[in-house]
mmCIF file of C-alpha atoms in Angstrom:
data_model
loop_
_atom_site.group_PDB
_atom_site.id
_atom_site.type_symbol
_atom_site.label_atom_id
_atom_site.label_comp_id
_atom_site.label_asym_id
_atom_site.label_seq_id
_atom_site.Cartn_x
_atom_site.Cartn_y
_atom_site.Cartn_z
ATOM 1 C CA MET A 19 -29.879 -0.084 0.023
ATOM 2 C CA SER A 20 -27.566 1.576 -2.498
ATOM 3 C CA ALA A 21 -25.761 -0.490 -5.123
ATOM 4 C CA THR A 22 -22.339 0.455 -3.735
ATOM 5 C CA LEU A 23 -23.286 -0.423 -0.172
ATOM 6 C CA ASN A 24 -24.811 -3.720 -1.276
ATOM 7 C CA LEU A 25 -21.679 -4.750 -3.189
ATOM 8 C CA ALA A 26 -19.393 -3.676 -0.353
ATOM 9 C CA ARG A 27 -21.424 -5.859 1.995
ATOM 10 C CA GLU A 28 -21.120 -8.831 -0.349
ATOM 11 C CA LEU A 29 -17.338 -8.421 -0.508
ATOM 12 C CA ILE A 30 -16.881 -8.035 3.258
ATOM 13 C CA ALA A 31 -18.901 -11.202 3.828
ATOM 14 C CA LEU A 32 -16.207 -13.172 1.954
ATOM 15 C CA PRO A 33 -13.342 -13.630 4.471
ATOM 16 C CA SER A 34 -10.453 -13.010 2.089
ATOM 17 C CA VAL A 35 -7.515 -12.921 4.488
ATOM 18 C CA THR A 36 -4.352 -12.445 2.445
ATOM 19 C CA PRO A 37 -3.588 -14.068 0.047
ATOM 20 C CA ASN A 38 -6.908 -15.947 -0.115
ATOM 21 C CA ASP A 39 -9.270 -14.128 -2.477
ATOM 22 C CA ASN A 40 -12.109 -16.451 -1.406
ATOM 23 C CA GLY A 41 -14.335 -15.695 -4.397
ATOM 24 C CA CYS A 42 -14.199 -11.895 -4.328
ATOM 25 C CA GLN A 43 -12.683 -11.581 -7.780
ATOM 26 C CA SER A 44 -15.193 -14.025 -9.255
ATOM 27 C CA LEU A 45 -17.974 -11.842 -7.887
ATOM 28 C CA LEU A 46 -16.447 -8.738 -9.467
ATOM 29 C CA ALA A 47 -15.566 -10.513 -12.716
ATOM 30 C CA ASP A 48 -19.170 -11.668 -13.196
ATOM 31 C CA ARG A 49 -20.423 -8.108 -12.868
ATOM 32 C CA LEU A 50 -17.810 -6.712 -15.241
ATOM 33 C CA HIS A 51 -18.419 -9.469 -17.790
ATOM 34 C CA ALA A 52 -22.109 -8.632 -17.751
ATOM 35 C CA LYS A 53 -21.191 -5.086 -18.820
ATOM 36 C CA GLY A 54 -19.044 -6.231 -21.737
ATOM 37 C CA PHE A 55 -15.589 -6.302 -20.163
ATOM 38 C CA SER A 56 -13.006 -8.782 -21.441
ATOM 39 C CA LEU A 57 -11.572 -10.817 -18.577
ATOM 40 C CA GLU A 58 -8.195 -12.427 -17.966
ATOM 41 C CA SER A 59 -7.358 -14.418 -14.842
ATOM 42 C CA LEU A 60 -3.651 -14.188 -13.963
ATOM 43 C CA PRO A 61 -2.906 -16.542 -11.060
ATOM 44 C CA PHE A 62 0.643 -16.742 -9.736
ATOM 45 C CA GLY A 63 1.370 -19.181 -6.932
ATOM 46 C CA ASP A 64 -1.546 -19.002 -4.506
ATOM 47 C CA VAL A 65 -2.416 -15.434 -5.495
ATOM 48 C CA SER A 66 -5.410 -14.502 -7.641
ATOM 49 C CA ASN A 67 -5.095 -11.583 -10.047
ATOM 50 C CA LEU A 68 -7.747 -10.188 -12.386
ATOM 51 C CA TRP A 69 -7.265 -8.034 -15.488
ATOM 52 C CA ALA A 70 -10.441 -6.727 -17.103
ATOM 53 C CA PHE A 71 -10.876 -4.121 -19.805
ATOM 54 C CA LEU A 72 -13.544 -2.524 -21.985
ATOM 55 C CA GLY A 73 -12.550 -1.081 -25.340
ATOM 56 C CA GLU A 74 -9.852 -2.019 -27.828
ATOM 57 C CA SER A 75 -7.749 1.085 -28.429
ATOM 58 C CA GLY A 76 -6.845 4.515 -27.153
ATOM 59 C CA PRO A 77 -5.555 5.639 -23.747
ATOM 60 C CA THR A 78 -6.151 3.138 -20.936
ATOM 61 C CA LEU A 79 -7.609 4.296 -17.632
ATOM 62 C CA CYS A 80 -7.102 1.555 -15.053
ATOM 63 C CA PHE A 81 -8.655 1.262 -11.601
ATOM 64 C CA ALA A 82 -6.502 -0.892 -9.311
ATOM 65 C CA GLY A 83 -7.223 -2.525 -5.993
ATOM 66 C CA HIS A 84 -6.909 -5.600 -3.816
ATOM 67 C CA THR A 85 -9.445 -8.037 -2.436
ATOM 68 C CA ASP A 86 -7.244 -9.410 0.356
ATOM 69 C CA VAL A 87 -7.493 -8.082 3.892
ATOM 70 C CA VAL A 88 -5.378 -8.329 7.034
ATOM 71 C CA PRO A 89 -6.440 -10.808 9.760
ATOM 72 C CA ALA A 90 -9.234 -9.625 12.011
ATOM 73 C CA GLY A 91 -7.409 -10.271 15.282
ATOM 74 C CA PRO A 92 -9.265 -11.158 18.511
ATOM 75 C CA LEU A 93 -13.010 -11.241 17.895
ATOM 76 C CA SER A 94 -13.534 -9.871 21.418
ATOM 77 C CA ASP A 95 -12.129 -6.531 20.198
ATOM 78 C CA TRP A 96 -14.916 -6.137 17.621
ATOM 79 C CA VAL A 97 -18.406 -4.780 18.229
ATOM 80 C CA THR A 98 -19.645 -7.172 15.537
ATOM 81 C CA ASP A 99 -18.325 -10.142 13.616
ATOM 82 C CA PRO A 100 -15.619 -8.685 11.309
ATOM 83 C CA PHE A 101 -16.922 -10.705 8.361
ATOM 84 C CA VAL A 102 -20.608 -9.992 8.941
ATOM 85 C CA PRO A 103 -21.065 -6.449 7.582
ATOM 86 C CA LYS A 104 -23.170 -4.168 9.726
ATOM 87 C CA GLU A 105 -24.372 -0.567 9.357
ATOM 88 C CA LYS A 106 -24.297 1.491 12.518
ATOM 89 C CA ASN A 107 -24.401 5.251 13.129
ATOM 90 C CA GLY A 108 -23.752 6.089 9.490
ATOM 91 C CA PHE A 109 -20.867 3.643 9.013
ATOM 92 C CA LEU A 110 -20.392 0.228 7.458
ATOM 93 C CA TYR A 111 -18.378 -2.013 9.780
ATOM 94 C CA GLY A 112 -16.330 -5.026 8.737
ATOM 95 C CA ARG A 113 -12.795 -6.105 7.915
ATOM 96 C CA GLY A 114 -11.836 -4.545 4.596
ATOM 97 C CA SER A 115 -14.633 -1.973 4.619
ATOM 98 C CA ALA A 116 -12.101 0.871 4.274
ATOM 99 C CA ASP A 117 -9.074 -1.095 3.051
ATOM 100 C CA MET A 118 -10.241 -1.591 0.426
ATOM 101 C CA LYS A 119 -13.485 -3.381 -0.363
ATOM 102 C CA GLY A 120 -15.429 -0.144 -0.086
ATOM 103 C CA SER A 121 -13.256 1.359 -2.810
ATOM 104 C CA LEU A 122 -13.604 -1.744 -4.986
ATOM 105 C CA ALA A 123 -17.384 -1.598 -4.688
ATOM 106 C CA ALA A 124 -17.357 2.099 -5.606
ATOM 107 C CA MET A 125 -15.134 1.427 -8.639
ATOM 108 C CA ILE A 126 -17.339 -1.345 -9.989
ATOM 109 C CA ILE A 127 -20.601 0.529 -9.498
ATOM 110 C CA ALA A 128 -19.049 3.638 -11.069
ATOM 111 C CA ALA A 129 -18.052 1.543 -14.093
ATOM 112 C CA GLU A 130 -21.526 0.036 -14.375
ATOM 113 C CA ARG A 131 -23.090 3.496 -14.332
ATOM 114 C CA PHE A 132 -20.562 4.784 -16.840
ATOM 115 C CA VAL A 133 -21.285 1.925 -19.253
ATOM 116 C CA ALA A 134 -25.040 2.316 -18.749
ATOM 117 C CA LYS A 135 -24.838 5.817 -20.241
ATOM 118 C CA GLY A 136 -24.216 4.174 -23.610
ATOM 119 C CA ILE A 137 -21.326 6.494 -24.444
ATOM 120 C CA LYS A 138 -18.534 4.882 -26.429
ATOM 121 C CA PRO A 139 -15.341 5.551 -24.441
ATOM 122 C CA GLN A 140 -12.455 7.259 -26.229
ATOM 123 C CA GLY A 141 -10.017 4.683 -24.876
ATOM 124 C CA ARG A 142 -10.043 1.634 -22.627
ATOM 125 C CA LEU A 143 -11.532 1.351 -19.133
ATOM 126 C CA ALA A 144 -9.713 -1.334 -17.158
ATOM 127 C CA PHE A 145 -9.457 -3.008 -13.762
ATOM 128 C CA LEU A 146 -6.369 -4.594 -12.209
ATOM 129 C CA ILE A 147 -7.155 -6.465 -8.993
ATOM 130 C CA THR A 148 -4.944 -8.640 -6.810
ATOM 131 C CA SER A 149 -5.173 -10.644 -3.566
ATOM 132 C CA ASP A 150 -1.567 -10.104 -2.417
ATOM 133 C CA GLU A 151 -1.282 -6.448 -1.429
ATOM 134 C CA GLU A 152 -1.530 -7.034 2.325
ATOM 135 C CA GLY A 153 0.844 -9.998 2.279
ATOM 136 C CA ARG A 154 4.201 -10.699 0.676
ATOM 137 C CA ALA A 155 3.356 -8.640 -2.429
ATOM 138 C CA VAL A 156 5.351 -11.031 -4.594
ATOM 139 C CA ASP A 157 2.849 -12.886 -6.767
ATOM 140 C CA GLY A 158 0.317 -10.104 -7.109
ATOM 141 C CA ILE A 159 0.701 -6.831 -8.971
ATOM 142 C CA ARG A 160 4.488 -7.236 -8.999
ATOM 143 C CA ARG A 161 4.214 -10.368 -11.176
ATOM 144 C CA VAL A 162 1.414 -8.925 -13.295
ATOM 145 C CA VAL A 163 3.492 -5.823 -14.062
ATOM 146 C CA GLU A 164 6.424 -8.032 -15.080
ATOM 147 C CA LEU A 165 4.082 -9.855 -17.473
ATOM 148 C CA PHE A 166 2.660 -6.588 -18.823
ATOM 149 C CA LEU A 167 6.159 -5.278 -19.523
ATOM 150 C CA GLN A 168 6.999 -8.472 -21.412
ATOM 151 C CA ARG A 169 3.939 -8.238 -23.625
ATOM 152 C CA SER A 170 3.928 -4.413 -23.910
ATOM 153 C CA GLU A 171 0.555 -4.042 -22.192
ATOM 154 C CA LYS A 172 0.105 -0.294 -21.749
ATOM 155 C CA ILE A 173 -1.657 1.620 -18.986
ATOM 156 C CA ASP A 174 -1.775 5.418 -19.333
ATOM 157 C CA TYR A 175 -3.652 6.440 -16.182
ATOM 158 C CA CYS A 176 -4.174 4.485 -12.966
ATOM 159 C CA VAL A 177 -6.373 5.178 -9.951
ATOM 160 C CA VAL A 178 -5.451 3.055 -6.919
ATOM 161 C CA GLY A 179 -8.289 2.843 -4.413
ATOM 162 C CA GLU A 180 -6.170 2.834 -1.251
ATOM 163 C CA PRO A 181 -7.720 4.685 1.706
ATOM 164 C CA SER A 182 -5.888 7.984 1.288
ATOM 165 C CA CYS A 183 -7.900 10.515 3.257
ATOM 166 C CA THR A 184 -7.355 11.563 6.855
ATOM 167 C CA GLU A 185 -10.264 13.510 8.357
ATOM 168 C CA GLN A 186 -12.819 13.552 5.557
ATOM 169 C CA LEU A 187 -13.170 12.275 2.027
ATOM 170 C CA GLY A 188 -11.339 14.538 -0.376
ATOM 171 C CA ASP A 189 -8.699 15.998 1.930
ATOM 172 C CA THR A 190 -5.779 13.982 0.486
ATOM 173 C CA LEU A 191 -4.728 12.764 -2.949
ATOM 174 C CA ARG A 192 -1.621 10.590 -3.104
ATOM 175 C CA ILE A 193 0.573 11.400 -6.094
ATOM 176 C CA GLY A 194 3.526 9.209 -5.124
ATOM 177 C CA ARG A 195 5.017 7.155 -2.326
ATOM 178 C CA ARG A 196 8.265 7.070 -0.404
ATOM 179 C CA GLY A 197 10.637 4.147 -0.798
ATOM 180 C CA SER A 198 10.755 1.517 1.945
ATOM 181 C CA LEU A 199 14.000 -0.257 2.856
ATOM 182 C CA SER A 200 14.313 -2.591 5.849
ATOM 183 C CA GLY A 201 17.396 -4.018 7.498
ATOM 184 C CA ASN A 202 17.940 -6.949 9.844
ATOM 185 C CA LEU A 203 21.185 -6.240 11.696
ATOM 186 C CA THR A 204 23.101 -8.807 13.743
ATOM 187 C CA VAL A 205 25.801 -7.313 15.964
ATOM 188 C CA LYS A 206 28.457 -9.861 16.931
ATOM 189 C CA GLY A 207 30.111 -10.071 20.339
ATOM 190 C CA VAL A 208 31.526 -12.571 22.805
ATOM 191 C CA GLY A 209 29.202 -13.945 25.453
ATOM 192 C CA GLY A 210 30.040 -14.815 29.003
ATOM 193 C CA HIS A 211 29.284 -14.508 32.687
ATOM 194 C CA ILE A 212 28.527 -10.927 33.580
ATOM 195 C CA ALA A 213 30.846 -11.115 36.566
ATOM 196 C CA TYR A 214 33.745 -11.824 34.215
ATOM 197 C CA TRP A 215 32.986 -9.102 31.727
ATOM 198 C CA GLN A 216 36.671 -8.747 30.861
ATOM 199 C CA ARG A 217 36.495 -12.086 29.047
ATOM 200 C CA ALA A 218 33.426 -11.074 27.056
ATOM 201 C CA ASP A 219 32.620 -8.460 24.428
ATOM 202 C CA ASN A 220 29.119 -7.084 24.923
ATOM 203 C CA PRO A 221 27.401 -6.547 21.527
ATOM 204 C CA ILE A 222 24.852 -4.209 23.097
ATOM 205 C CA HIS A 223 27.545 -1.821 24.305
ATOM 206 C CA LYS A 224 29.279 -2.022 20.933
ATOM 207 C CA ALA A 225 26.086 -1.212 19.033
ATOM 208 C CA LEU A 226 24.805 1.763 21.032
ATOM 209 C CA PRO A 227 27.086 4.492 19.579
ATOM 210 C CA ALA A 228 26.372 3.298 16.043
ATOM 211 C CA LEU A 229 22.627 3.148 16.655
ATOM 212 C CA ARG A 230 22.676 6.650 18.039
ATOM 213 C CA ARG A 231 24.444 7.891 14.914
ATOM 214 C CA LEU A 232 21.987 6.081 12.656
ATOM 215 C CA THR A 233 18.933 7.479 14.455
ATOM 216 C CA THR A 234 20.256 11.060 14.427
ATOM 217 C CA GLU A 235 21.709 11.011 10.910
ATOM 218 C CA GLN A 236 20.360 13.701 8.556
ATOM 219 C CA TRP A 237 19.765 11.476 5.532
ATOM 220 C CA ASP A 238 18.402 14.301 3.399
ATOM 221 C CA HIS A 239 16.217 17.389 3.706
ATOM 222 C CA GLY A 240 13.343 16.092 1.651
ATOM 223 C CA ASP A 241 12.382 16.957 -1.881
ATOM 224 C CA SER A 242 8.968 18.478 -2.462
ATOM 225 C CA PRO A 243 6.557 16.808 -2.151
ATOM 226 C CA PHE A 244 8.633 14.182 -0.297
ATOM 227 C CA PRO A 245 9.353 14.710 3.429
ATOM 228 C CA PRO A 246 12.886 14.048 4.775
ATOM 229 C CA THR A 247 13.988 10.422 4.962
ATOM 230 C CA SER A 248 13.258 8.718 8.286
ATOM 231 C CA PHE A 249 15.288 5.960 9.998
ATOM 232 C CA GLN A 250 13.259 4.035 12.594
ATOM 233 C CA ILE A 251 14.146 1.038 14.771
ATOM 234 C CA SER A 252 11.254 -1.400 15.149
ATOM 235 C CA ASN A 253 12.724 -4.291 17.166
ATOM 236 C CA ILE A 254 15.786 -4.982 19.333
ATOM 237 C CA HIS A 255 16.638 -8.317 20.911
ATOM 238 C CA ALA A 256 19.594 -9.644 22.882
ATOM 239 C CA GLY A 257 20.244 -11.993 25.758
ATOM 240 C CA VAL A 258 18.823 -15.248 27.049
ATOM 241 C CA GLY A 259 16.529 -13.742 29.644
ATOM 242 C CA ALA A 260 18.965 -13.946 32.565
ATOM 243 C CA ASN A 261 20.454 -10.845 34.204
ATOM 244 C CA ASN A 262 23.904 -12.378 34.665
ATOM 245 C CA VAL A 263 24.704 -13.383 31.069
ATOM 246 C CA ILE A 264 26.393 -11.201 28.448
ATOM 247 C CA PRO A 265 24.847 -12.135 25.083
ATOM 248 C CA GLU A 266 26.735 -13.423 22.085
ATOM 249 C CA THR A 267 24.757 -11.318 19.622
ATOM 250 C CA MET A 268 22.236 -8.545 19.364
ATOM 251 C CA THR A 269 19.668 -8.191 16.596
ATOM 252 C CA VAL A 270 18.143 -4.924 15.437
ATOM 253 C CA GLU A 271 15.359 -4.508 12.892
ATOM 254 C CA PHE A 272 14.956 -1.099 11.302
ATOM 255 C CA ASN A 273 13.293 0.632 8.372
ATOM 256 C CA LEU A 274 13.925 3.720 6.279
ATOM 257 C CA ARG A 275 11.162 5.526 4.433
ATOM 258 C CA TYR A 276 13.122 7.548 1.944
ATOM 259 C CA SER A 277 12.672 10.264 -0.643
ATOM 260 C CA SER A 278 13.558 10.361 -4.309
ATOM 261 C CA LEU A 279 16.864 12.043 -3.409
ATOM 262 C CA LEU A 280 18.238 8.683 -2.282
ATOM 263 C CA THR A 281 18.470 5.150 -3.635
ATOM 264 C CA ALA A 282 18.422 1.866 -1.780
ATOM 265 C CA LYS A 283 22.088 1.274 -2.673
ATOM 266 C CA SER A 284 23.215 4.680 -1.429
ATOM 267 C CA ILE A 285 21.397 4.136 1.871
ATOM 268 C CA GLN A 286 22.931 0.696 2.316
ATOM 269 C CA LYS A 287 26.427 2.079 1.791
ATOM 270 C CA ARG A 288 25.894 4.864 4.339
ATOM 271 C CA VAL A 289 24.463 2.543 6.996
ATOM 272 C CA GLU A 290 27.264 0.026 6.591
ATOM 273 C CA ALA A 291 29.889 2.801 6.626
ATOM 274 C CA ILE A 292 28.562 4.131 9.950
ATOM 275 C CA LEU A 293 28.581 0.658 11.513
ATOM 276 C CA THR A 294 32.133 0.048 10.309
ATOM 277 C CA ALA A 295 33.339 3.452 11.504
ATOM 278 C CA GLU A 296 32.011 2.694 14.988
ATOM 279 C CA GLY A 297 33.909 -0.576 15.114
ATOM 280 C CA VAL A 298 30.850 -2.828 14.973
ATOM 281 C CA GLU A 299 31.288 -6.400 13.729
ATOM 282 C CA PHE A 300 28.022 -7.226 12.000
ATOM 283 C CA ASP A 301 25.947 -9.104 9.473
ATOM 284 C CA LEU A 302 23.210 -7.148 7.726
ATOM 285 C CA ASP A 303 20.365 -8.470 5.575
ATOM 286 C CA TRP A 304 18.428 -5.969 3.496
ATOM 287 C CA HIS A 305 14.877 -6.079 2.117
ATOM 288 C CA LEU A 306 13.639 -3.511 -0.391
ATOM 289 C CA SER A 307 9.852 -3.202 -0.337
ATOM 290 C CA GLY A 308 9.725 -0.540 -3.002
ATOM 291 C CA GLU A 309 11.567 2.372 -4.576
ATOM 292 C CA PRO A 310 9.971 5.830 -4.304
ATOM 293 C CA TYR A 311 7.831 7.036 -7.175
ATOM 294 C CA LEU A 312 6.299 10.378 -8.056
ATOM 295 C CA THR A 313 3.638 10.933 -10.691
ATOM 296 C CA LYS A 314 4.349 13.381 -13.471
ATOM 297 C CA SER A 315 1.060 14.994 -14.345
ATOM 298 C CA THR A 316 -0.371 14.410 -17.791
ATOM 299 C CA GLY A 317 -3.934 15.218 -16.784
ATOM 300 C CA LEU A 318 -5.052 12.583 -14.272
ATOM 301 C CA ILE A 319 -4.084 14.549 -11.166
ATOM 302 C CA GLU A 320 -6.012 17.611 -12.288
ATOM 303 C CA HIS A 321 -9.052 15.596 -13.370
ATOM 304 C CA ALA A 322 -9.063 13.762 -10.029
ATOM 305 C CA GLU A 323 -8.793 17.043 -8.122
ATOM 306 C CA SER A 324 -11.672 18.533 -10.140
ATOM 307 C CA ALA A 325 -13.861 15.482 -9.501
ATOM 308 C CA ILE A 326 -13.074 15.566 -5.773
ATOM 309 C CA MET A 327 -13.866 19.271 -5.567
ATOM 310 C CA ALA A 328 -17.129 18.864 -7.480
ATOM 311 C CA VAL A 329 -18.403 16.117 -5.171
ATOM 312 C CA THR A 330 -16.950 17.023 -1.761
ATOM 313 C CA GLY A 331 -16.070 20.716 -2.006
ATOM 314 C CA GLN A 332 -12.561 19.790 -0.844
ATOM 315 C CA GLN A 333 -9.299 20.952 -2.390
ATOM 316 C CA ALA A 334 -7.289 17.750 -2.006
ATOM 317 C CA GLU A 335 -3.761 18.063 -0.649
ATOM 318 C CA ARG A 336 -1.210 16.377 -2.889
ATOM 319 C CA SER A 337 0.725 13.932 -0.724
ATOM 320 C CA THR A 338 3.380 11.210 -0.829
ATOM 321 C CA GLY A 339 2.804 10.084 2.769
ATOM 322 C CA GLY A 340 1.525 6.806 4.123
ATOM 323 C CA GLY A 341 2.900 3.316 3.698
ATOM 324 C CA THR A 342 3.633 1.359 0.565
ATOM 325 C CA SER A 343 1.011 0.295 -1.950
ATOM 326 C CA ASP A 344 0.729 -1.554 -5.252
ATOM 327 C CA GLY A 345 1.302 1.803 -6.902
ATOM 328 C CA ARG A 346 5.057 1.233 -6.493
ATOM 329 C CA PHE A 347 4.858 -1.669 -8.943
ATOM 330 C CA ILE A 348 2.349 -0.114 -11.340
ATOM 331 C CA ALA A 349 4.613 2.935 -11.641
ATOM 332 C CA LYS A 350 7.091 0.778 -13.565
ATOM 333 C CA LEU A 351 4.626 0.788 -16.461
ATOM 334 C CA GLY A 352 5.283 4.497 -16.876
ATOM 335 C CA CYS A 353 1.698 5.567 -16.234
ATOM 336 C CA GLU A 354 0.348 8.497 -14.274
ATOM 337 C CA ILE A 355 -0.907 7.278 -10.895
ATOM 338 C CA VAL A 356 -3.063 8.731 -8.153
ATOM 339 C CA GLU A 357 -4.227 6.978 -5.018
ATOM 340 C CA PHE A 358 -7.602 8.004 -3.695
ATOM 341 C CA GLY A 359 -10.014 6.310 -1.336
ATOM 342 C CA PRO A 360 -11.883 6.747 1.944
ATOM 343 C CA CYS A 361 -10.570 7.831 5.343
ATOM 344 C CA ASN A 362 -7.911 5.572 6.799
ATOM 345 C CA GLY A 363 -8.285 6.101 10.544
ATOM 346 C CA SER A 364 -9.712 2.620 11.210
ATOM 347 C CA ILE A 365 -7.750 0.482 8.747
ATOM 348 C CA HIS A 366 -5.937 -2.611 10.090
ATOM 349 C CA LYS A 367 -7.702 -2.066 13.437
ATOM 350 C CA PRO A 368 -10.635 -3.735 15.198
ATOM 351 C CA ASN A 369 -13.978 -2.227 14.183
ATOM 352 C CA GLU A 370 -12.748 -1.084 10.773
ATOM 353 C CA ARG A 371 -15.417 1.062 9.154
ATOM 354 C CA VAL A 372 -16.249 3.342 6.254
ATOM 355 C CA SER A 373 -18.749 6.171 6.099
ATOM 356 C CA LEU A 374 -21.909 5.354 4.154
ATOM 357 C CA ILE A 375 -21.952 8.882 2.745
ATOM 358 C CA GLU A 376 -18.328 8.578 1.632
ATOM 359 C CA LEU A 377 -19.095 5.331 -0.203
ATOM 360 C CA GLU A 378 -21.639 7.165 -2.347
ATOM 361 C CA GLN A 379 -19.376 10.177 -2.850
ATOM 362 C CA LEU A 380 -16.461 7.931 -3.782
ATOM 363 C CA THR A 381 -18.582 6.210 -6.415
ATOM 364 C CA GLU A 382 -19.489 9.556 -7.958
ATOM 365 C CA ILE A 383 -15.863 10.747 -7.927
ATOM 366 C CA TYR A 384 -14.672 7.591 -9.694
ATOM 367 C CA GLU A 385 -17.422 7.922 -12.300
ATOM 368 C CA ARG A 386 -16.497 11.571 -12.905
ATOM 369 C CA ILE A 387 -12.848 10.589 -13.437
ATOM 370 C CA MET A 388 -13.937 7.991 -15.999
ATOM 371 C CA THR A 389 -16.054 10.567 -17.804
ATOM 372 C CA ARG A 390 -13.379 13.265 -17.782
ATOM 373 C CA LEU A 391 -10.675 10.993 -19.202
ATOM 374 C CA LEU A 392 -12.643 8.748 -21.553
ATOM 375 C CA VAL A 393 -15.305 11.017 -23.016
ATOM 376 C CA SER A 394 -14.113 13.657 -25.455
#
């Protein structure tokens, strides 16, 4: 059994449903300490965070990831116990295998191999690991970055091990992420008996023209490499369940994934202006998950692309797609960031899995990135 596979199995066997790290970081910290890394535990609330680094000066190359996983869901949907790792048909099955315990295992083994070469790095090799990426994302990397800014802790390059690829390892390299802004809209009306509609004011009828405008609005045309901003409704609720009652209110939950051409404040103003123009009486609560970020290349992107090509033969497509990640917080440190990990087709689903071949390739790619950036 390979070292990467063995470590991935050990991590999967620890049911670390967000935000419970359940010993994963201790396992990784012990291995890093054995290779000479300095360790710092940074707990905030019920979230475990680990900062580890090797070297005292020079540019810092940081590998970032999370040990927490989403809940497994109904066990009947799994071919095996989600927290009992199993190899089958060339894949490793288990919750977190692709998102992202496989990546964590590859990072650690790559670091161990890099250190074993006995080459003194021309800079610092570091790890930043949290247990809050899949949850509220409040006391994890967000809080650590705030602390790092206060104490002027510098990271120059960061590789986030999120599962970035689509069809095969190496086809996609994330170089940024769209912003994510959610709204919880309450449309106000006057309830009543449906037979006496004249005495009521149906909030559903009032909201429909505004919702149509919001869903057909051209927010922008995109900004390479960002696609155009998207407005999507996720939930609508109104009524008490009876077919003869006009509801008092209607609630609508929506989200915008937006490009760097817009800001959260500009979007909020436009949404509220459309609702007002359509005569909607409303309350609207906003939640900003993250502003968009785009990496400005200072070498990491090209070194990552070269390592990917050398191992997989793939020319990675530079992308800003996908959901949010901890990269949105790390970007505030001003470092160059790429996100690269295994294929993401099974993440957050029953029977999550990662290719055994990709685990080994990923380990080699990470080690090549370390060598390219830290060995002169």
